[in-house]
PDB file of C-alpha atoms in Angstrom:
ATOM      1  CA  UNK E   1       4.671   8.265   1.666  1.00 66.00           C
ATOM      2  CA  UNK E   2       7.392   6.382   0.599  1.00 70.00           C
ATOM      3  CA  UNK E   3      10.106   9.262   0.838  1.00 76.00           C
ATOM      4  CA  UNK E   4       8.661  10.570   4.012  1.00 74.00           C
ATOM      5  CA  UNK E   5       9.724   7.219   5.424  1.00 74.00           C
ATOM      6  CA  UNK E   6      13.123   7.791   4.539  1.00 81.00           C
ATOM      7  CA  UNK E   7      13.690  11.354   6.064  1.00 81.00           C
ATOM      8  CA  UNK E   8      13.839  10.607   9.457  1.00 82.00           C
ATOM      9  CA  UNK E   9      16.166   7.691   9.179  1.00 83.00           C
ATOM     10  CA  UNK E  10      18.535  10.303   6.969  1.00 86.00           C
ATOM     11  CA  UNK E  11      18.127  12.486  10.087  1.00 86.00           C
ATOM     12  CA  UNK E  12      18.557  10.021  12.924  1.00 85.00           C
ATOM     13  CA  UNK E  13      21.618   8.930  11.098  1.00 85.00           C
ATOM     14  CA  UNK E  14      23.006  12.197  10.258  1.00 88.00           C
ATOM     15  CA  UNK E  15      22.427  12.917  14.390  1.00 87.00           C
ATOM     16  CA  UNK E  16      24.228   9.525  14.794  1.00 87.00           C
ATOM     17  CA  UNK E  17      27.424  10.944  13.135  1.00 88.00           C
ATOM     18  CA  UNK E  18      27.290  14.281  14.585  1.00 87.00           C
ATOM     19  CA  UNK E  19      27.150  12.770  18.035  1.00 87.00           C
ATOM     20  CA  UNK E  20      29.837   9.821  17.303  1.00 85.00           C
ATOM     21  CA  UNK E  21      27.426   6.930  17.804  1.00 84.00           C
ATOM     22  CA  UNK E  22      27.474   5.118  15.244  1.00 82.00           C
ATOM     23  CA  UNK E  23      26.568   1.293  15.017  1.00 87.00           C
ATOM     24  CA  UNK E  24      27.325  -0.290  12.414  1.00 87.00           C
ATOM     25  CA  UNK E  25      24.455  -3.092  12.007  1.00 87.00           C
ATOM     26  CA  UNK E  26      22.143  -0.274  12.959  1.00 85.00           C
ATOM     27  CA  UNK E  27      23.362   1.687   9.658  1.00 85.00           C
ATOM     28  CA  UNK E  28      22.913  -1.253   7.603  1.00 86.00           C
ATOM     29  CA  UNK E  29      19.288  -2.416   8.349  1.00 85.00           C
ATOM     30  CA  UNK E  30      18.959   1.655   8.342  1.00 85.00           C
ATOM     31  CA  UNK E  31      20.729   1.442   4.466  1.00 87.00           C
ATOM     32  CA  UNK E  32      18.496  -1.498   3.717  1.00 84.00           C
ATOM     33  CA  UNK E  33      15.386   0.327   4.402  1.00 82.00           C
ATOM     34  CA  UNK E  34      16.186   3.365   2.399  1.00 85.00           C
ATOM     35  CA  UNK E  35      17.006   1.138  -0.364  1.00 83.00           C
ATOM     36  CA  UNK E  36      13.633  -0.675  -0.427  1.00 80.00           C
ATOM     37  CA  UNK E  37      12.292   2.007  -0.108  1.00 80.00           C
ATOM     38  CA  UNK E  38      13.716   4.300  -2.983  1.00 82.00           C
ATOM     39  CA  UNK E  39      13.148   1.081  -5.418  1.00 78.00           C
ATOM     40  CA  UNK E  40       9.373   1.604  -4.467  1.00 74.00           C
ATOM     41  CA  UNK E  41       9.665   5.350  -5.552  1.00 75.00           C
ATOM     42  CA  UNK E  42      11.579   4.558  -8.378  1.00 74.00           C
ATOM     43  CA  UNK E  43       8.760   1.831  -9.588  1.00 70.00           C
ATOM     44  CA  UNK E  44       6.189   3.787  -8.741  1.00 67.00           C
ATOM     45  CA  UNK E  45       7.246   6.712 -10.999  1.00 69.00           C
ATOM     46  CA  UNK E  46       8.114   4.533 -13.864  1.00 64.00           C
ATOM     47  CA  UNK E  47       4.700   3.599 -13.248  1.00 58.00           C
ATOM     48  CA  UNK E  48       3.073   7.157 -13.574  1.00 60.00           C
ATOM     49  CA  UNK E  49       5.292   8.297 -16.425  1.00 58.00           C
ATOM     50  CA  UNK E  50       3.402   4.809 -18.150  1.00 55.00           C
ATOM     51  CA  UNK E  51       0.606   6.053 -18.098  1.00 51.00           C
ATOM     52  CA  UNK E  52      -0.188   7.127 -21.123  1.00 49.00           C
ATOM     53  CA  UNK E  53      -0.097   3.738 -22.304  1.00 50.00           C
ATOM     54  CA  UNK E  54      -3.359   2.461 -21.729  1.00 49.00           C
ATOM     55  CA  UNK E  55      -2.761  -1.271 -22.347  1.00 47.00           C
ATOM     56  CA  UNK E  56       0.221  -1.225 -20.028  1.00 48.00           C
ATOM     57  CA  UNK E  57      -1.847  -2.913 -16.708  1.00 49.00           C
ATOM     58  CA  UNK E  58      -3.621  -5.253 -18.721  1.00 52.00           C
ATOM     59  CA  UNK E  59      -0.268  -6.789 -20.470  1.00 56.00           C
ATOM     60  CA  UNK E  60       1.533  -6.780 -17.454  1.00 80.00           C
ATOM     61  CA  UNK E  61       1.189  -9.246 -14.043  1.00 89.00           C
ATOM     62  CA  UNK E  62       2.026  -7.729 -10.291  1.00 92.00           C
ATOM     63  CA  UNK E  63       3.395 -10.072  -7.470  1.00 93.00           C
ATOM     64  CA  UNK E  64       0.513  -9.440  -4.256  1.00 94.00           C
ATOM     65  CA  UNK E  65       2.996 -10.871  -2.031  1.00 93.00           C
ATOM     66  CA  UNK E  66       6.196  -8.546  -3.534  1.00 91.00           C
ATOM     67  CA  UNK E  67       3.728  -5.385  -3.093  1.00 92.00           C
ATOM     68  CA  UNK E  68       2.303  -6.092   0.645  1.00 94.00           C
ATOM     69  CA  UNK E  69       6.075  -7.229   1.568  1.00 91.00           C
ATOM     70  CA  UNK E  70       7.701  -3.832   0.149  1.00 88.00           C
ATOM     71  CA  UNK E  71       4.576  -0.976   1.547  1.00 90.00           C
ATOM     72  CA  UNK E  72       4.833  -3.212   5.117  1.00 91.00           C
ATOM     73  CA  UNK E  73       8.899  -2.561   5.114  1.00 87.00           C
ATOM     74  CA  UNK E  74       8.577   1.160   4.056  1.00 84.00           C
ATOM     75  CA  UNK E  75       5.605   1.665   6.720  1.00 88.00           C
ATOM     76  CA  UNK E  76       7.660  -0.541   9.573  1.00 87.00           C
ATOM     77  CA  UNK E  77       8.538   2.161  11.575  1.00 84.00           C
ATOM     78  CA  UNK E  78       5.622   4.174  11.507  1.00 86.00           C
ATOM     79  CA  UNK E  79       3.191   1.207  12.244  1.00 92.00           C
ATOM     80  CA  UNK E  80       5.474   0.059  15.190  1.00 91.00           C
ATOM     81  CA  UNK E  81       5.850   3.558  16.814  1.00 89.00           C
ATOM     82  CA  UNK E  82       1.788   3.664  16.702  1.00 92.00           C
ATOM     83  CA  UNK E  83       2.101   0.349  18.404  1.00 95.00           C
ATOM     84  CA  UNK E  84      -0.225  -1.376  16.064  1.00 96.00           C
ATOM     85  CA  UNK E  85      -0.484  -4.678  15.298  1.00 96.00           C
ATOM     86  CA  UNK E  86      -0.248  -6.195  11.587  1.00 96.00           C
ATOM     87  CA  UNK E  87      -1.680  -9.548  10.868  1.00 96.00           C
ATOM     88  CA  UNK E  88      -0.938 -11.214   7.128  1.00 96.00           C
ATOM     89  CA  UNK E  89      -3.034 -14.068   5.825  1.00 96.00           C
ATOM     90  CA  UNK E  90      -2.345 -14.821   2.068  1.00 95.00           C
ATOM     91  CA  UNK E  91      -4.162 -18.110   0.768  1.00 92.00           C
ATOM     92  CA  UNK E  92      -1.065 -20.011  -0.616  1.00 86.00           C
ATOM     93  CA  UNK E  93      -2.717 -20.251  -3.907  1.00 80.00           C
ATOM     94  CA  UNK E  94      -2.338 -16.693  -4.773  1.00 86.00           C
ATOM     95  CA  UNK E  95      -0.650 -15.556  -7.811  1.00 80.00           C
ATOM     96  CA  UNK E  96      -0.163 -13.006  -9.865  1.00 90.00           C
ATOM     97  CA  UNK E  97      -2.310 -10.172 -10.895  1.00 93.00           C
ATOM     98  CA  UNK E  98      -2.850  -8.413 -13.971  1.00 91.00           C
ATOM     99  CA  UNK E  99      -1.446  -5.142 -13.596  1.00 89.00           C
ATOM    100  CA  UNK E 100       2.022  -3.084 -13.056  1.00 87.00           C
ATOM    101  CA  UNK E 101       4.042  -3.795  -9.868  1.00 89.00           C
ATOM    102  CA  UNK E 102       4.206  -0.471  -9.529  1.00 85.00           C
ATOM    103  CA  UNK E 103       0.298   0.336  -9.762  1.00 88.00           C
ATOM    104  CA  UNK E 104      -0.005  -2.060  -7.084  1.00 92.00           C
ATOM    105  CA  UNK E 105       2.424  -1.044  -4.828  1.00 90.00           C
ATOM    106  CA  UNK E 106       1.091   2.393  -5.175  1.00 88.00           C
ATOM    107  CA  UNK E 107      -2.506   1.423  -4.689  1.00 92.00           C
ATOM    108  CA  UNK E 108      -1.247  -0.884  -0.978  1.00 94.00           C
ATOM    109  CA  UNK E 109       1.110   2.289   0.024  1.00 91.00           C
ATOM    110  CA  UNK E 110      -2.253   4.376   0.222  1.00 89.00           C
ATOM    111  CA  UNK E 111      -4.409   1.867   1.457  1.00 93.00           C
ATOM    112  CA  UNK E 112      -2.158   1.143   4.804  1.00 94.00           C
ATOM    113  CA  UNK E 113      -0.719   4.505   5.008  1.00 91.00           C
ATOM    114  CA  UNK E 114      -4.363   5.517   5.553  1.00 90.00           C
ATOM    115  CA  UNK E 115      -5.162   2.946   7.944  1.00 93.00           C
ATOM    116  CA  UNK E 116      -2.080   4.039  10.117  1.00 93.00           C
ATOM    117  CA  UNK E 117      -3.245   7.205   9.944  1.00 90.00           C
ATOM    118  CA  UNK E 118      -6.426   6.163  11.294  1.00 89.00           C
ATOM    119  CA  UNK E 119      -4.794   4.444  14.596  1.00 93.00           C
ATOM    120  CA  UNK E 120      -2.753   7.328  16.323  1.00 90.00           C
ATOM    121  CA  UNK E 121      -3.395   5.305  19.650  1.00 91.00           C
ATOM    122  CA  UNK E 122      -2.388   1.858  18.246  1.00 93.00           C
ATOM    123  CA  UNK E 123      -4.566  -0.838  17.123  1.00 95.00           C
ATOM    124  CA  UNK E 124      -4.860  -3.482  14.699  1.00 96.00           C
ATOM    125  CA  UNK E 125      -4.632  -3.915  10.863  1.00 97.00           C
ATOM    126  CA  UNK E 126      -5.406  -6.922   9.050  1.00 97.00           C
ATOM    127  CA  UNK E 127      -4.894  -8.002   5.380  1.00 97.00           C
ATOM    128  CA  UNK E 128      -5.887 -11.043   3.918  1.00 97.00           C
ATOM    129  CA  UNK E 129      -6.485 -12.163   0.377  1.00 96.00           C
ATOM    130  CA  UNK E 130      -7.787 -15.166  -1.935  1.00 94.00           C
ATOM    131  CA  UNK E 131      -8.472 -16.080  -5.048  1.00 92.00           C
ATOM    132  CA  UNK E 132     -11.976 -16.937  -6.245  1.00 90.00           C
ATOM    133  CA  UNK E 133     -13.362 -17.203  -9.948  1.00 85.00           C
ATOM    134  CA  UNK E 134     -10.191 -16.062 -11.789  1.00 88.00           C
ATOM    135  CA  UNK E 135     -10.485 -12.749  -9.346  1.00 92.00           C
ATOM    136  CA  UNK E 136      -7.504 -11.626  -6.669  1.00 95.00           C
ATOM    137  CA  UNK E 137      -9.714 -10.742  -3.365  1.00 96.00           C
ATOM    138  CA  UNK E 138      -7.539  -8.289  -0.692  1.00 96.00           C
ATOM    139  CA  UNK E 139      -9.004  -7.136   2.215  1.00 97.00           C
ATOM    140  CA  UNK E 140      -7.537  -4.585   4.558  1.00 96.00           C
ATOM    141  CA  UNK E 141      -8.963  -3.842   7.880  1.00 96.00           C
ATOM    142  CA  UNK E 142      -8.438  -1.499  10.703  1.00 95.00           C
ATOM    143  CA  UNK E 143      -9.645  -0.855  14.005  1.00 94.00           C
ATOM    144  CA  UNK E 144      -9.294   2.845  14.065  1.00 91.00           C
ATOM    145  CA  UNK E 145     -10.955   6.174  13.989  1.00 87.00           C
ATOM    146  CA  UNK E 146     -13.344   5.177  11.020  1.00 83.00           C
ATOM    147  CA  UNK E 147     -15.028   7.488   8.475  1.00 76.00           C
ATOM    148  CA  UNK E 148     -17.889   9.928   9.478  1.00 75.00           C
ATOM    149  CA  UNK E 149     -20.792   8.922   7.471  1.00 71.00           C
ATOM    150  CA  UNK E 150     -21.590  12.103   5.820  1.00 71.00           C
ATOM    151  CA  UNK E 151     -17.851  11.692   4.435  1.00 67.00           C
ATOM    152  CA  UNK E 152     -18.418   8.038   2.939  1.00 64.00           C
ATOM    153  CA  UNK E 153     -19.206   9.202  -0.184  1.00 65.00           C
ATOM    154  CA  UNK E 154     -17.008  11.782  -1.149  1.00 56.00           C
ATOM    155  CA  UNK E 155     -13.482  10.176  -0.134  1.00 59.00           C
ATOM    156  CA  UNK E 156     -12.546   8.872  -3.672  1.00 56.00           C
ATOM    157  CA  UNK E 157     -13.159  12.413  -5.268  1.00 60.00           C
ATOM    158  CA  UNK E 158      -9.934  14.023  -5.736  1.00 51.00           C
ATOM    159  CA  UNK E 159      -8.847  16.754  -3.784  1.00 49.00           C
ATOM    160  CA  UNK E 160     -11.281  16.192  -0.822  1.00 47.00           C
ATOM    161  CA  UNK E 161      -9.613  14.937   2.782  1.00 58.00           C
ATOM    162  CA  UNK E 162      -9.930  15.228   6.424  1.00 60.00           C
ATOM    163  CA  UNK E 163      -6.543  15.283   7.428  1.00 57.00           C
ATOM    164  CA  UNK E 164      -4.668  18.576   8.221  1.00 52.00           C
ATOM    165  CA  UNK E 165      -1.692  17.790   6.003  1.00 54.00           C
ATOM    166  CA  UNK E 166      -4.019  15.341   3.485  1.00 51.00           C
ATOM    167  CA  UNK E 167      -3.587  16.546  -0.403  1.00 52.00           C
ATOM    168  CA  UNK E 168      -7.275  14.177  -1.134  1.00 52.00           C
ATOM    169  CA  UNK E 169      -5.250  12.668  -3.966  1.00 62.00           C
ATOM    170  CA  UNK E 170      -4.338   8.813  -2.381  1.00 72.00           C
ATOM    171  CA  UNK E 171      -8.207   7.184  -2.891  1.00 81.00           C
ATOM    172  CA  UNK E 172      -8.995   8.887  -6.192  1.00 80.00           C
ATOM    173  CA  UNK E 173      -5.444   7.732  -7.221  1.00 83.00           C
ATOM    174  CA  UNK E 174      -5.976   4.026  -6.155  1.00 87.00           C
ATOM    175  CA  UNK E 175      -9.988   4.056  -8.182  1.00 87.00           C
ATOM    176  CA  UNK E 176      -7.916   5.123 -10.927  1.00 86.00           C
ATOM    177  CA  UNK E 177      -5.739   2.759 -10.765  1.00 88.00           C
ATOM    178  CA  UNK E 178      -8.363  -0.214 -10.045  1.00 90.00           C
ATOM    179  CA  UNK E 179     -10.409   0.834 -13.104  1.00 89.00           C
ATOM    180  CA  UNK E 180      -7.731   0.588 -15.553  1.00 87.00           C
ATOM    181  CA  UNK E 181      -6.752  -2.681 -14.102  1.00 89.00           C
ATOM    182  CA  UNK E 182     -10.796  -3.627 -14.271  1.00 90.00           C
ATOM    183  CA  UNK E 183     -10.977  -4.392 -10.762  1.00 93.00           C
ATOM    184  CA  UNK E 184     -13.695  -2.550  -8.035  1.00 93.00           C
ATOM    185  CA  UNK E 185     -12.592  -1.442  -5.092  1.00 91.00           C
ATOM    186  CA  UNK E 186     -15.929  -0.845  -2.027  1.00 90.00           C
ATOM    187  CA  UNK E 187     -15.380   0.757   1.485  1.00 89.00           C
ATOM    188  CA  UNK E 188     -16.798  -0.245   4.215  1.00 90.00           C
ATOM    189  CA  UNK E 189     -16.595   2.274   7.409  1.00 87.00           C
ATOM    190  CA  UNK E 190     -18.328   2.897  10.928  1.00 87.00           C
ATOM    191  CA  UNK E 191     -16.903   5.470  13.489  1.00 83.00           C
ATOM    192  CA  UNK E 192     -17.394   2.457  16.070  1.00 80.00           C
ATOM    193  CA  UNK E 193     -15.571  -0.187  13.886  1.00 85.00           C
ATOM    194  CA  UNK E 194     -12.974   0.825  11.994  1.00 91.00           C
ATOM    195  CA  UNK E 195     -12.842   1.091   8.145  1.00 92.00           C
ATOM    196  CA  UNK E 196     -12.356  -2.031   6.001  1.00 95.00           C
ATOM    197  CA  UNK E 197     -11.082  -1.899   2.194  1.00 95.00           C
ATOM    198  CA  UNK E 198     -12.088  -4.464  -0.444  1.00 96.00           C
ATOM    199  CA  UNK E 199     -10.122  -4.822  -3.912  1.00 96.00           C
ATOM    200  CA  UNK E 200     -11.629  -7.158  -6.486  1.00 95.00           C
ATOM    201  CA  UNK E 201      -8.124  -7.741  -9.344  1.00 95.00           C
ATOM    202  CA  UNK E 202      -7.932  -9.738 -12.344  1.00 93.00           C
ATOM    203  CA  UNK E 203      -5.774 -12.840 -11.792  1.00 91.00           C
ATOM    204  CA  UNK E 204      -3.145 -12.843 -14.773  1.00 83.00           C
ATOM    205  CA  UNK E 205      -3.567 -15.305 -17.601  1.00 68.00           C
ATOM    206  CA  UNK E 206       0.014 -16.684 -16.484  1.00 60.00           C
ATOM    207  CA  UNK E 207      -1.350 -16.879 -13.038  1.00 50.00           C
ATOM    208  CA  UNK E 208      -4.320 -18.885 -13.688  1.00 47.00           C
ATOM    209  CA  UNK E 209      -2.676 -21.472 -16.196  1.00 44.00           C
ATOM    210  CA  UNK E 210       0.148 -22.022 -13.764  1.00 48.00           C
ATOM    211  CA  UNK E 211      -2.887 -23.218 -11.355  1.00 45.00           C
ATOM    212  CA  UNK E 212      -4.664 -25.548 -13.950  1.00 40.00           C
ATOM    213  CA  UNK E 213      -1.194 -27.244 -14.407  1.00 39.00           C
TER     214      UNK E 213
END
């Protein structure tokens, strides 16, 4: 997801040069984006070469905020071209969670990619998340197609999709992911309503001292 985000801006500004129109501030916040987004690749395969190491998620803390700001910049362009509307709502007391940044990021680069996906006419998506009982609560909501019911229960198994181009990989990735962090993850989904995405994380131990102080 991440790389196919930076093709078409490689291609628009390859046409840019080949047709002698090129703007400079347009290049940088073009530059910029590719950057953010190649640090998210980059992260995300240190993550999955770390994988091995199962104590790796629980030793480490992931910033919520760091995650949601990165996937939202790589997905920009894609969201506004579908004309949909993001709303953010983070409770200010949210901290850190116990897990890699890059598990994280991977987990919210699935999650929204797929609610995109789901709103080909527009629409809205919604994430919001706060902290109760020592537990990071993220919920991300869309207005879109929704999931056939008969297809509820097999979306997390690997390999099984509904889109044309889908590999069935991005859910059963982000369960893994969850479980090794010891969070839950439910999915909620009507064809009439949209689909909406729960994630239950561990706050980190930093996290929650910071608070008590």
């Amino acid at each position: 997801n991440a790389i196919g985000s930076v093709l078409p801006l490689v291609q628009q500004m390859k046409d840019d040069v080949q047709s002698g129109d090129v703007r400079p501030a347009v290049f940088r916040e073009d530059l910029e984006h590719i950057q953010k987004s190649l640090e998210v690749v980059r992260r995300i395969f240190g993550g999955m070469i770390s994988m091995s190491h199962r104590g790796s998620r629980r030793t480490s803390e992931a910033s919520l905020r760091q995650a949601l700001d990165g996937t939202l910049a790589i997905l920009k362009d894609g969201l506004e071209r579908r004309g949909i509307e993001v709303i953010v709502h983070l409770d200010d007391g949210i901290g850190f969670i116990a897990g890699g940044q890059s598990d994280l990021e991977q987990v919210l680069l699935n999650l929204i990619t797929n609610a995109r996906d789901a709103m080909p006419q527009g629409g809205r998506l919604e994430v919001t998340a706060h902290t109760e009982a020592e537990r990071v609560h993220v919920h991300i909501a869309d207005n879109g197609v929704g999931i056939h019911p008969e297809h509820l229960s097999l979306i997390q198994e690997p390999f099984f999709t509904t889109k044309p181009q889908g590999t069935g990989l991005g859910l059963s990735i982000c369960r893994s992911i969850i479980w090794e962090m010891e969070g839950k993850m439910s999915i909620e989904s009507s064809l009439a309503g949209g689909t909406q995405v729960h994630l239950m994380l561990p706050g980190s131990k930093r996290a929650q001292s910071d608070r008590l102080v």
